[in-house]
Amino acid sequence: MGAVRMRAGGRRAVPWVVLGLWLAALVVAGPFAGKFGDAQENRPVHYLPDSADSTQVARIQDELPGGQATDLVLVYHRDGGLTAADKRKAGAQVTELGDRYRLTGTPKAVPSRDGTTLMYPVSSSEPGSDSEARADFVDHVRAVVDGGAGLSAEVGGPGAVNADMNKVFGTVDGTLLYATLGVVTTLLILIYRSPFLWLVPLASAGVAAGMAMAAVYGLHEGFGVTITGQSGGVMTVLVLGAGTDYALLIVSRYREELRRHERPYDAMRAALRGCGPAVLASSGTVAAGLLCLLAADLNSSSGMGPIGMVGVLAALVAMITLLPALLVLLGRRVFWPMIPAFGSTPKERRSLFAAMGNSVARRPAAVLALGAVLLGALALGALNLPGTLKQEDSFSDRPESITAARTLARAYPERSSQPITVMAPTGKAETVLAEARATDGVAQAAAGRSGAGWTEISVVSTAAPESPGETKTIKALRAGLDDTYGAHVGGPGAQQLDLAAGQSRDRTVVVPLVLAAVFVILVGLLRSLVAPLMLLVAVVAVWGAALGIGGLVFGPVLGFEGTDSGLGLLSFVFLVALGVDYGIFLMHRMREESLAGAAPQTAALTALRTTGGVIASAGVVLAATFAVLTTLPLVGLVELGFVIAVGVLLDTFLVRTYLVTTASVLLGRRVWWPGRQSREPEPLPTPRQPEPV
């Protein structure tokens, strides 16, 4: 009896110990989590490949006196034509800027041919390479540049675009965190229909998010992992979304076990034994898929890998330790008003997923064929995706830098308002300058700052920024200068070119790695080769269909004028890794039923009926959290959030429900080939009849 009491006391102590360890971890990690936002970098160089020519230019500029210059364009415009007073006002404001700040050279006015616009290219190295100092400098310039009475005065150029981008990213973390928490809270209340239960998984997910921020900050400080506004925002969504998914599965199984076990501690142990392998494999596939991004050449993508992996692992650890501890300590009453009593039987309800399973059982081949045709038709919409997203089209709400660029494009169709930067070895600067001026597509070129063995040359193209003409000029400059003189060609247009090239390379490298990593994990969990292949084919089909829906929406409905070059790769990684999650939950339960002796069709339909509700809830939560990205004013994040949300919903309500279940029914035991479950069970021996006496 004493031993029994000791064991019972030990069981009661375990949740308190777990809770105490988490509180201690929060005390230690809290200050580091608060520094997560400050560690983010959103300059183009932090997204580009390390080896890119434009990255080398940015790094060399950082070494020049004063660091990388902030290049701006002051744009004065009057529809009816600029007056003499307008020109004097513009000149006085430029002079004031020269008196206040250390400008590179004397800014010269460039009037448009129609007389409506005056452009002043302005450059200064005074703010250096610090993002906050550069943003403050742009704000100060905007405070000086002022129009009025029909005269518009705007500040554009690469420096202004970067400053506006940083302002947006500066608000992303808070906006995403509060919006995602609001969405998750609402959905959990609707799912659980309890005034208390929703708080437990939500609090656990919030703790996981804080721990993930602290851990990622440690990676940044200790190993130089690049944190961008994009990767930081996606990590927040991923932790809350994936963490809530794991919580839904664990709580659902715990509720079942509370009817079979008298003590909450024993019920939780049984629940974790039952769904733990699926949760571990699920998080493992996501973490492995994200870790494959380390092979990416782009700094933003390679940084996304460990950042996302840390987020998923933080969610996993919180949901298999902190969440169970809280639930056990709170006992059955946390489920009020629908408390699962020991020995009770859940009320039978008409199940939507049972009805879906019945339709699958009646005509499996027809269901599979129709579903495949539908996904294929949707995937064709990807052919309608708009072209590569230009920097000026990257904001859904156009800031001043973008409206200034639009004004310049209309007023100066014959030349670019965005310089191409050439960094030449100082000893060869004069020769490089002459070669640049002689290059086709160059309107003008001028030498600027020198230092650290390099000379900065500013080149103006005859073509509009980020147009095919400018791209041709950049390629011609690189062909004539890079190899021959050891010069480097950069600037905003070159950065976009290198970004697209890096994304193309990364797709060919990362996609096969993701598929291989996920396949290996699925084989280990399901003890089969056929089931993992079936799940991978399903999630790749979902990815194609989701991109196709994006093609039907982005341009025609939302008016986006381009597709972010990273959309294909990042949406693939997330949809394959996250989509396989739901397949794991379904197939793991199907395998349990099969091991218990159920026939293949019965096992498949039972798995759908028992997991359908919780997986549907998880899918809705995950889709809703990623849909929060569509509320941000950055087109790239809107597109990414839309495609992932649509893909998760397709997977939840079409592919997993109908197609995976139908394929499993049609394949029968072959779905587990070559494992033991793929073989027909041996018939039981016929009992011998007693011989007559």
PDB file of C-alpha atoms in Angstrom, residues 117-390:
ATOM      1  CA  THR A 117       8.952  67.086 -63.581  1.00  0.00           C
ATOM      2  CA  LEU A 118      12.304  67.913 -62.043  1.00  0.00           C
ATOM      3  CA  MET A 119      14.528  65.116 -60.705  1.00  0.00           C
ATOM      4  CA  TYR A 120      17.452  65.549 -58.301  1.00  0.00           C
ATOM      5  CA  PRO A 121      19.569  62.411 -57.682  1.00  0.00           C
ATOM      6  CA  VAL A 122      20.913  62.712 -54.117  1.00  0.00           C
ATOM      7  CA  SER A 123      23.410  60.425 -52.428  1.00  0.00           C
ATOM      8  CA  SER A 124      24.916  60.489 -48.960  1.00  0.00           C
ATOM      9  CA  SER A 125      27.130  58.150 -46.977  1.00  0.00           C
ATOM     10  CA  GLU A 126      26.431  60.000 -43.727  1.00  0.00           C
ATOM     11  CA  PRO A 127      23.933  57.481 -42.273  1.00  0.00           C
ATOM     12  CA  GLY A 128      26.264  54.576 -43.080  1.00  0.00           C
ATOM     13  CA  SER A 129      24.931  51.000 -43.210  1.00  0.00           C
ATOM     14  CA  ASP A 130      22.841  51.043 -40.033  1.00  0.00           C
ATOM     15  CA  SER A 131      19.214  50.448 -41.028  1.00  0.00           C
ATOM     16  CA  GLU A 132      17.739  52.761 -38.386  1.00  0.00           C
ATOM     17  CA  ALA A 133      20.148  55.585 -39.236  1.00  0.00           C
ATOM     18  CA  ARG A 134      19.334  55.240 -42.940  1.00  0.00           C
ATOM     19  CA  ALA A 135      15.599  55.293 -42.227  1.00  0.00           C
ATOM     20  CA  ASP A 136      16.003  58.380 -40.023  1.00  0.00           C
ATOM     21  CA  PHE A 137      17.988  60.093 -42.787  1.00  0.00           C
ATOM     22  CA  VAL A 138      15.205  59.423 -45.295  1.00  0.00           C
ATOM     23  CA  ASP A 139      12.631  60.819 -42.851  1.00  0.00           C
ATOM     24  CA  HIS A 140      14.717  63.980 -42.372  1.00  0.00           C
ATOM     25  CA  VAL A 141      15.027  64.460 -46.125  1.00  0.00           C
ATOM     26  CA  ARG A 142      11.268  64.036 -46.508  1.00  0.00           C
ATOM     27  CA  ALA A 143      10.735  66.671 -43.819  1.00  0.00           C
ATOM     28  CA  VAL A 144      12.753  69.150 -45.927  1.00  0.00           C
ATOM     29  CA  VAL A 145      11.312  68.221 -49.324  1.00  0.00           C
ATOM     30  CA  ASP A 146       7.921  69.893 -49.489  1.00  0.00           C
ATOM     31  CA  GLY A 147       5.561  70.820 -52.283  1.00  0.00           C
ATOM     32  CA  GLY A 148       2.174  72.513 -51.922  1.00  0.00           C
ATOM     33  CA  ALA A 149      -0.311  74.443 -54.077  1.00  0.00           C
ATOM     34  CA  GLY A 150      -0.368  71.895 -56.902  1.00  0.00           C
ATOM     35  CA  LEU A 151       3.323  71.018 -56.659  1.00  0.00           C
ATOM     36  CA  SER A 152       4.033  67.450 -55.528  1.00  0.00           C
ATOM     37  CA  ALA A 153       7.383  66.750 -53.907  1.00  0.00           C
ATOM     38  CA  GLU A 154       8.337  63.145 -53.177  1.00  0.00           C
ATOM     39  CA  VAL A 155      11.444  61.255 -52.131  1.00  0.00           C
ATOM     40  CA  GLY A 156      12.121  58.036 -54.035  1.00  0.00           C
ATOM     41  CA  GLY A 157      15.098  55.972 -55.096  1.00  0.00           C
ATOM     42  CA  PRO A 158      16.597  52.758 -53.661  1.00  0.00           C
ATOM     43  CA  GLY A 159      17.324  54.288 -50.252  1.00  0.00           C
ATOM     44  CA  ALA A 160      13.733  55.426 -49.826  1.00  0.00           C
ATOM     45  CA  VAL A 161      12.360  52.057 -50.948  1.00  0.00           C
ATOM     46  CA  ASN A 162      14.533  50.265 -48.388  1.00  0.00           C
ATOM     47  CA  ALA A 163      13.454  52.682 -45.657  1.00  0.00           C
ATOM     48  CA  ASP A 164       9.779  52.102 -46.479  1.00  0.00           C
ATOM     49  CA  MET A 165      10.366  48.349 -46.536  1.00  0.00           C
ATOM     50  CA  ASN A 166      12.018  48.461 -43.111  1.00  0.00           C
ATOM     51  CA  LYS A 167       9.067  50.410 -41.704  1.00  0.00           C
ATOM     52  CA  VAL A 168       6.696  47.707 -42.895  1.00  0.00           C
ATOM     53  CA  PHE A 169       8.837  44.900 -41.494  1.00  0.00           C
ATOM     54  CA  GLY A 170       9.171  46.807 -38.234  1.00  0.00           C
ATOM     55  CA  THR A 171       5.438  46.383 -37.664  1.00  0.00           C
ATOM     56  CA  VAL A 172       5.188  42.810 -38.945  1.00  0.00           C
ATOM     57  CA  ASP A 173       6.101  40.970 -35.729  1.00  0.00           C
ATOM     58  CA  GLY A 174       3.547  42.712 -33.532  1.00  0.00           C
ATOM     59  CA  THR A 175       0.814  42.694 -36.167  1.00  0.00           C
ATOM     60  CA  LEU A 176       1.299  39.021 -36.934  1.00  0.00           C
ATOM     61  CA  LEU A 177       1.535  37.942 -33.313  1.00  0.00           C
ATOM     62  CA  TYR A 178      -1.644  39.683 -32.171  1.00  0.00           C
ATOM     63  CA  ALA A 179      -3.612  38.870 -35.315  1.00  0.00           C
ATOM     64  CA  THR A 180      -2.600  35.206 -35.202  1.00  0.00           C
ATOM     65  CA  LEU A 181      -3.399  34.939 -31.493  1.00  0.00           C
ATOM     66  CA  GLY A 182      -6.811  36.472 -32.189  1.00  0.00           C
ATOM     67  CA  VAL A 183      -7.539  34.018 -34.997  1.00  0.00           C
ATOM     68  CA  VAL A 184      -6.377  30.999 -32.992  1.00  0.00           C
ATOM     69  CA  THR A 185      -8.355  32.097 -29.937  1.00  0.00           C
ATOM     70  CA  THR A 186     -11.565  32.444 -31.922  1.00  0.00           C
ATOM     71  CA  LEU A 187     -11.180  29.076 -33.614  1.00  0.00           C
ATOM     72  CA  LEU A 188     -10.284  27.239 -30.396  1.00  0.00           C
ATOM     73  CA  ILE A 189     -13.360  28.630 -28.643  1.00  0.00           C
ATOM     74  CA  LEU A 190     -15.532  27.458 -31.553  1.00  0.00           C
ATOM     75  CA  ILE A 191     -13.868  24.038 -31.672  1.00  0.00           C
ATOM     76  CA  TYR A 192     -13.867  23.253 -27.934  1.00  0.00           C
ATOM     77  CA  ARG A 193     -17.071  25.080 -26.958  1.00  0.00           C
ATOM     78  CA  SER A 194     -15.591  25.544 -23.521  1.00  0.00           C
ATOM     79  CA  PRO A 195     -14.925  28.789 -21.647  1.00  0.00           C
ATOM     80  CA  PHE A 196     -11.624  27.463 -20.227  1.00  0.00           C
ATOM     81  CA  LEU A 197     -10.091  24.729 -22.377  1.00  0.00           C
ATOM     82  CA  TRP A 198      -8.981  27.013 -25.222  1.00  0.00           C
ATOM     83  CA  LEU A 199      -6.691  28.921 -22.844  1.00  0.00           C
ATOM     84  CA  VAL A 200      -4.431  25.909 -22.245  1.00  0.00           C
ATOM     85  CA  PRO A 201      -3.250  25.239 -25.825  1.00  0.00           C
ATOM     86  CA  LEU A 202      -3.151  28.965 -26.542  1.00  0.00           C
ATOM     87  CA  ALA A 203      -0.929  29.663 -23.533  1.00  0.00           C
ATOM     88  CA  SER A 204       1.316  26.734 -24.467  1.00  0.00           C
ATOM     89  CA  ALA A 205       1.633  28.030 -28.045  1.00  0.00           C
ATOM     90  CA  GLY A 206       2.451  31.526 -26.782  1.00  0.00           C
ATOM     91  CA  VAL A 207       5.195  30.149 -24.526  1.00  0.00           C
ATOM     92  CA  ALA A 208       6.561  28.153 -27.479  1.00  0.00           C
ATOM     93  CA  ALA A 209       6.679  31.316 -29.601  1.00  0.00           C
ATOM     94  CA  GLY A 210       8.653  33.157 -26.917  1.00  0.00           C
ATOM     95  CA  MET A 211      11.118  30.297 -26.525  1.00  0.00           C
ATOM     96  CA  ALA A 212      11.553  30.072 -30.301  1.00  0.00           C
ATOM     97  CA  MET A 213      12.355  33.788 -30.522  1.00  0.00           C
ATOM     98  CA  ALA A 214      14.971  33.451 -27.800  1.00  0.00           C
ATOM     99  CA  ALA A 215      16.545  30.401 -29.454  1.00  0.00           C
ATOM    100  CA  VAL A 216      16.657  32.045 -32.889  1.00  0.00           C
ATOM    101  CA  TYR A 217      18.253  35.140 -31.392  1.00  0.00           C
ATOM    102  CA  GLY A 218      20.889  32.810 -29.950  1.00  0.00           C
ATOM    103  CA  LEU A 219      21.489  31.289 -33.403  1.00  0.00           C
ATOM    104  CA  HIS A 220      21.875  34.786 -34.821  1.00  0.00           C
ATOM    105  CA  GLU A 221      24.413  35.830 -32.209  1.00  0.00           C
ATOM    106  CA  GLY A 222      26.302  32.563 -32.010  1.00  0.00           C
ATOM    107  CA  PHE A 223      26.312  31.351 -35.606  1.00  0.00           C
ATOM    108  CA  GLY A 224      25.438  34.399 -37.702  1.00  0.00           C
ATOM    109  CA  VAL A 225      22.084  33.042 -38.912  1.00  0.00           C
ATOM    110  CA  THR A 226      20.349  35.734 -40.976  1.00  0.00           C
ATOM    111  CA  ILE A 227      16.975  36.840 -39.566  1.00  0.00           C
ATOM    112  CA  THR A 228      14.804  38.796 -41.981  1.00  0.00           C
ATOM    113  CA  GLY A 229      11.357  40.255 -41.515  1.00  0.00           C
ATOM    114  CA  GLN A 230      10.024  37.509 -43.768  1.00  0.00           C
ATOM    115  CA  SER A 231      11.575  34.607 -41.854  1.00  0.00           C
ATOM    116  CA  GLY A 232      10.679  36.134 -38.484  1.00  0.00           C
ATOM    117  CA  GLY A 233       7.053  36.628 -39.487  1.00  0.00           C
ATOM    118  CA  VAL A 234       6.689  33.157 -40.971  1.00  0.00           C
ATOM    119  CA  MET A 235       8.235  31.603 -37.846  1.00  0.00           C
ATOM    120  CA  THR A 236       5.629  33.289 -35.626  1.00  0.00           C
ATOM    121  CA  VAL A 237       2.801  31.953 -37.772  1.00  0.00           C
ATOM    122  CA  LEU A 238       4.393  28.508 -37.960  1.00  0.00           C
ATOM    123  CA  VAL A 239       4.863  28.152 -34.196  1.00  0.00           C
ATOM    124  CA  LEU A 240       1.310  29.181 -33.374  1.00  0.00           C
ATOM    125  CA  GLY A 241      -0.276  27.256 -36.237  1.00  0.00           C
ATOM    126  CA  ALA A 242       1.680  24.007 -35.962  1.00  0.00           C
ATOM    127  CA  GLY A 243       1.662  24.136 -32.156  1.00  0.00           C
ATOM    128  CA  THR A 244      -2.116  24.485 -32.086  1.00  0.00           C
ATOM    129  CA  ASP A 245      -2.418  21.569 -34.523  1.00  0.00           C
ATOM    130  CA  TYR A 246      -0.387  19.312 -32.238  1.00  0.00           C
ATOM    131  CA  ALA A 247      -2.463  20.480 -29.277  1.00  0.00           C
ATOM    132  CA  LEU A 248      -5.726  19.617 -31.047  1.00  0.00           C
ATOM    133  CA  LEU A 249      -4.553  16.085 -31.723  1.00  0.00           C
ATOM    134  CA  ILE A 250      -3.257  15.527 -28.172  1.00  0.00           C
ATOM    135  CA  VAL A 251      -6.338  17.022 -26.473  1.00  0.00           C
ATOM    136  CA  SER A 252      -8.662  14.966 -28.671  1.00  0.00           C
ATOM    137  CA  ARG A 253      -6.876  11.727 -27.786  1.00  0.00           C
ATOM    138  CA  TYR A 254      -6.676  12.747 -24.109  1.00  0.00           C
ATOM    139  CA  ARG A 255     -10.443  13.267 -24.051  1.00  0.00           C
ATOM    140  CA  GLU A 256     -10.897   9.719 -25.381  1.00  0.00           C
ATOM    141  CA  GLU A 257      -8.549   8.249 -22.790  1.00  0.00           C
ATOM    142  CA  LEU A 258     -10.248  10.071 -19.888  1.00  0.00           C
ATOM    143  CA  ARG A 259     -13.282   7.860 -20.512  1.00  0.00           C
ATOM    144  CA  ARG A 260     -11.066   4.767 -20.161  1.00  0.00           C
ATOM    145  CA  HIS A 261      -8.808   5.826 -17.249  1.00  0.00           C
ATOM    146  CA  GLU A 262      -9.834   7.113 -13.858  1.00  0.00           C
ATOM    147  CA  ARG A 263      -6.738   9.270 -13.231  1.00  0.00           C
ATOM    148  CA  PRO A 264      -5.894  12.153 -15.617  1.00  0.00           C
ATOM    149  CA  TYR A 265      -2.191  11.277 -15.345  1.00  0.00           C
ATOM    150  CA  ASP A 266      -2.823   7.738 -16.650  1.00  0.00           C
ATOM    151  CA  ALA A 267      -5.115   9.064 -19.370  1.00  0.00           C
ATOM    152  CA  MET A 268      -2.452  11.488 -20.550  1.00  0.00           C
ATOM    153  CA  ARG A 269       0.203   8.779 -20.627  1.00  0.00           C
ATOM    154  CA  ALA A 270      -2.070   6.649 -22.793  1.00  0.00           C
ATOM    155  CA  ALA A 271      -2.872   9.614 -25.039  1.00  0.00           C
ATOM    156  CA  LEU A 272       0.798  10.424 -25.606  1.00  0.00           C
ATOM    157  CA  ARG A 273       1.542   6.777 -26.324  1.00  0.00           C
ATOM    158  CA  GLY A 274      -1.245   6.680 -28.878  1.00  0.00           C
ATOM    159  CA  CYS A 275      -0.703   9.917 -30.785  1.00  0.00           C
ATOM    160  CA  GLY A 276       2.878  10.683 -29.773  1.00  0.00           C
ATOM    161  CA  PRO A 277       4.527   8.850 -32.702  1.00  0.00           C
ATOM    162  CA  ALA A 278       2.323  10.688 -35.194  1.00  0.00           C
ATOM    163  CA  VAL A 279       3.054  14.072 -33.592  1.00  0.00           C
ATOM    164  CA  LEU A 280       6.787  13.337 -33.503  1.00  0.00           C
ATOM    165  CA  ALA A 281       6.827  12.209 -37.125  1.00  0.00           C
ATOM    166  CA  SER A 282       4.712  15.181 -38.137  1.00  0.00           C
ATOM    167  CA  SER A 283       7.046  17.690 -36.533  1.00  0.00           C
ATOM    168  CA  GLY A 284      10.006  15.717 -37.851  1.00  0.00           C
ATOM    169  CA  THR A 285       8.849  16.036 -41.457  1.00  0.00           C
ATOM    170  CA  VAL A 286       8.324  19.786 -41.103  1.00  0.00           C
ATOM    171  CA  ALA A 287      11.669  20.280 -39.371  1.00  0.00           C
ATOM    172  CA  ALA A 288      13.523  18.119 -41.904  1.00  0.00           C
ATOM    173  CA  GLY A 289      11.859  19.852 -44.837  1.00  0.00           C
ATOM    174  CA  LEU A 290      12.761  23.275 -43.485  1.00  0.00           C
ATOM    175  CA  LEU A 291      16.302  22.206 -42.669  1.00  0.00           C
ATOM    176  CA  CYS A 292      16.778  21.352 -46.346  1.00  0.00           C
ATOM    177  CA  LEU A 293      16.627  25.099 -46.976  1.00  0.00           C
ATOM    178  CA  LEU A 294      20.164  25.274 -45.583  1.00  0.00           C
ATOM    179  CA  ALA A 295      21.232  24.096 -49.039  1.00  0.00           C
ATOM    180  CA  ALA A 296      19.703  27.243 -50.574  1.00  0.00           C
ATOM    181  CA  ASP A 297      22.037  29.898 -51.959  1.00  0.00           C
ATOM    182  CA  LEU A 298      19.826  32.833 -50.983  1.00  0.00           C
ATOM    183  CA  ASN A 299      20.583  34.189 -47.524  1.00  0.00           C
ATOM    184  CA  SER A 300      16.872  34.667 -46.800  1.00  0.00           C
ATOM    185  CA  SER A 301      15.980  31.072 -47.729  1.00  0.00           C
ATOM    186  CA  SER A 302      18.969  29.447 -46.012  1.00  0.00           C
ATOM    187  CA  GLY A 303      18.172  31.477 -42.877  1.00  0.00           C
ATOM    188  CA  MET A 304      14.529  30.439 -43.053  1.00  0.00           C
ATOM    189  CA  GLY A 305      15.568  26.790 -42.652  1.00  0.00           C
ATOM    190  CA  PRO A 306      17.003  26.795 -39.112  1.00  0.00           C
ATOM    191  CA  ILE A 307      14.620  29.553 -38.002  1.00  0.00           C
ATOM    192  CA  GLY A 308      11.558  27.579 -39.076  1.00  0.00           C
ATOM    193  CA  MET A 309      13.007  24.348 -37.680  1.00  0.00           C
ATOM    194  CA  VAL A 310      13.576  25.948 -34.280  1.00  0.00           C
ATOM    195  CA  GLY A 311       9.984  27.216 -34.321  1.00  0.00           C
ATOM    196  CA  VAL A 312       8.541  23.778 -35.067  1.00  0.00           C
ATOM    197  CA  LEU A 313      10.692  22.073 -32.444  1.00  0.00           C
ATOM    198  CA  ALA A 314       9.744  24.686 -29.845  1.00  0.00           C
ATOM    199  CA  ALA A 315       6.071  24.030 -30.628  1.00  0.00           C
ATOM    200  CA  LEU A 316       6.623  20.280 -30.367  1.00  0.00           C
ATOM    201  CA  VAL A 317       8.426  20.404 -27.018  1.00  0.00           C
ATOM    202  CA  ALA A 318       5.808  22.735 -25.525  1.00  0.00           C
ATOM    203  CA  MET A 319       2.914  20.580 -26.706  1.00  0.00           C
ATOM    204  CA  ILE A 320       4.288  17.258 -25.449  1.00  0.00           C
ATOM    205  CA  THR A 321       5.468  18.589 -22.079  1.00  0.00           C
ATOM    206  CA  LEU A 322       3.891  21.875 -20.994  1.00  0.00           C
ATOM    207  CA  LEU A 323       0.427  21.247 -22.457  1.00  0.00           C
ATOM    208  CA  PRO A 324       0.059  17.759 -20.871  1.00  0.00           C
ATOM    209  CA  ALA A 325       1.314  19.057 -17.528  1.00  0.00           C
ATOM    210  CA  LEU A 326      -1.255  21.868 -17.502  1.00  0.00           C
ATOM    211  CA  LEU A 327      -4.091  19.559 -18.557  1.00  0.00           C
ATOM    212  CA  VAL A 328      -3.259  16.980 -15.891  1.00  0.00           C
ATOM    213  CA  LEU A 329      -3.026  19.632 -13.170  1.00  0.00           C
ATOM    214  CA  LEU A 330      -6.371  21.150 -14.171  1.00  0.00           C
ATOM    215  CA  GLY A 331      -8.050  17.734 -14.302  1.00  0.00           C
ATOM    216  CA  ARG A 332     -11.319  16.842 -15.996  1.00  0.00           C
ATOM    217  CA  ARG A 333     -12.988  20.128 -15.043  1.00  0.00           C
ATOM    218  CA  VAL A 334     -11.049  21.986 -17.752  1.00  0.00           C
ATOM    219  CA  PHE A 335     -13.440  20.377 -20.276  1.00  0.00           C
ATOM    220  CA  TRP A 336     -16.515  21.933 -18.638  1.00  0.00           C
ATOM    221  CA  PRO A 337     -19.338  21.908 -19.594  1.00  0.00           C
ATOM    222  CA  MET A 338     -18.733  18.675 -21.601  1.00  0.00           C
ATOM    223  CA  ILE A 339     -16.658  16.787 -19.047  1.00  0.00           C
ATOM    224  CA  PRO A 340     -15.638  13.260 -20.180  1.00  0.00           C
ATOM    225  CA  ALA A 341     -16.583  11.049 -17.213  1.00  0.00           C
ATOM    226  CA  PHE A 342     -14.683   7.861 -16.477  1.00  0.00           C
ATOM    227  CA  GLY A 343     -16.481   4.848 -17.952  1.00  0.00           C
ATOM    228  CA  SER A 344     -18.855   6.975 -20.030  1.00  0.00           C
ATOM    229  CA  THR A 345     -19.546   6.540 -23.728  1.00  0.00           C
ATOM    230  CA  PRO A 346     -19.389   9.557 -26.039  1.00  0.00           C
ATOM    231  CA  LYS A 347     -22.695  10.591 -27.521  1.00  0.00           C
ATOM    232  CA  GLU A 348     -23.158   9.220 -30.996  1.00  0.00           C
ATOM    233  CA  ARG A 349     -23.492  11.930 -33.612  1.00  0.00           C
ATOM    234  CA  ARG A 350     -24.002  11.921 -37.334  1.00  0.00           C
ATOM    235  CA  SER A 351     -20.466  12.219 -38.631  1.00  0.00           C
ATOM    236  CA  LEU A 352     -19.721  14.225 -41.767  1.00  0.00           C
ATOM    237  CA  PHE A 353     -16.569  12.204 -42.266  1.00  0.00           C
ATOM    238  CA  ALA A 354     -18.431   8.924 -41.892  1.00  0.00           C
ATOM    239  CA  ALA A 355     -20.725  10.103 -44.689  1.00  0.00           C
ATOM    240  CA  MET A 356     -17.698  11.016 -46.794  1.00  0.00           C
ATOM    241  CA  GLY A 357     -16.245   7.590 -46.128  1.00  0.00           C
ATOM    242  CA  ASN A 358     -19.455   5.916 -47.270  1.00  0.00           C
ATOM    243  CA  SER A 359     -19.320   7.808 -50.570  1.00  0.00           C
ATOM    244  CA  VAL A 360     -15.686   6.740 -50.976  1.00  0.00           C
ATOM    245  CA  ALA A 361     -16.589   3.099 -50.330  1.00  0.00           C
ATOM    246  CA  ARG A 362     -19.363   3.108 -52.935  1.00  0.00           C
ATOM    247  CA  ARG A 363     -17.368   4.410 -55.929  1.00  0.00           C
ATOM    248  CA  PRO A 364     -13.688   4.688 -55.053  1.00  0.00           C
ATOM    249  CA  ALA A 365     -12.352   4.675 -58.620  1.00  0.00           C
ATOM    250  CA  ALA A 366     -14.728   7.433 -59.748  1.00  0.00           C
ATOM    251  CA  VAL A 367     -13.923   9.591 -56.700  1.00  0.00           C
ATOM    252  CA  LEU A 368     -10.177   9.226 -57.272  1.00  0.00           C
ATOM    253  CA  ALA A 369     -10.438  10.038 -60.979  1.00  0.00           C
ATOM    254  CA  LEU A 370     -12.631  13.105 -60.443  1.00  0.00           C
ATOM    255  CA  GLY A 371     -10.369  14.416 -57.705  1.00  0.00           C
ATOM    256  CA  ALA A 372      -7.251  13.979 -59.835  1.00  0.00           C
ATOM    257  CA  VAL A 373      -8.898  15.766 -62.776  1.00  0.00           C
ATOM    258  CA  LEU A 374      -9.964  18.641 -60.513  1.00  0.00           C
ATOM    259  CA  LEU A 375      -6.466  19.094 -59.077  1.00  0.00           C
ATOM    260  CA  GLY A 376      -4.946  18.953 -62.555  1.00  0.00           C
ATOM    261  CA  ALA A 377      -7.373  21.550 -63.876  1.00  0.00           C
ATOM    262  CA  LEU A 378      -6.655  23.874 -60.961  1.00  0.00           C
ATOM    263  CA  ALA A 379      -2.900  23.470 -61.474  1.00  0.00           C
ATOM    264  CA  LEU A 380      -3.257  24.868 -65.002  1.00  0.00           C
ATOM    265  CA  GLY A 381      -4.029  28.224 -63.412  1.00  0.00           C
ATOM    266  CA  ALA A 382      -0.325  28.495 -62.546  1.00  0.00           C
ATOM    267  CA  LEU A 383       0.228  29.360 -66.212  1.00  0.00           C
ATOM    268  CA  ASN A 384      -1.621  32.597 -65.465  1.00  0.00           C
ATOM    269  CA  LEU A 385       0.705  33.697 -62.652  1.00  0.00           C
ATOM    270  CA  PRO A 386       2.000  37.235 -63.307  1.00  0.00           C
ATOM    271  CA  GLY A 387       5.685  37.685 -64.139  1.00  0.00           C
ATOM    272  CA  THR A 388       8.502  38.377 -61.711  1.00  0.00           C
ATOM    273  CA  LEU A 389       7.598  40.904 -59.034  1.00  0.00           C
ATOM    274  CA  LYS A 390       9.424  44.201 -59.400  1.00  0.00           C
TER     275      LYS A 390
END
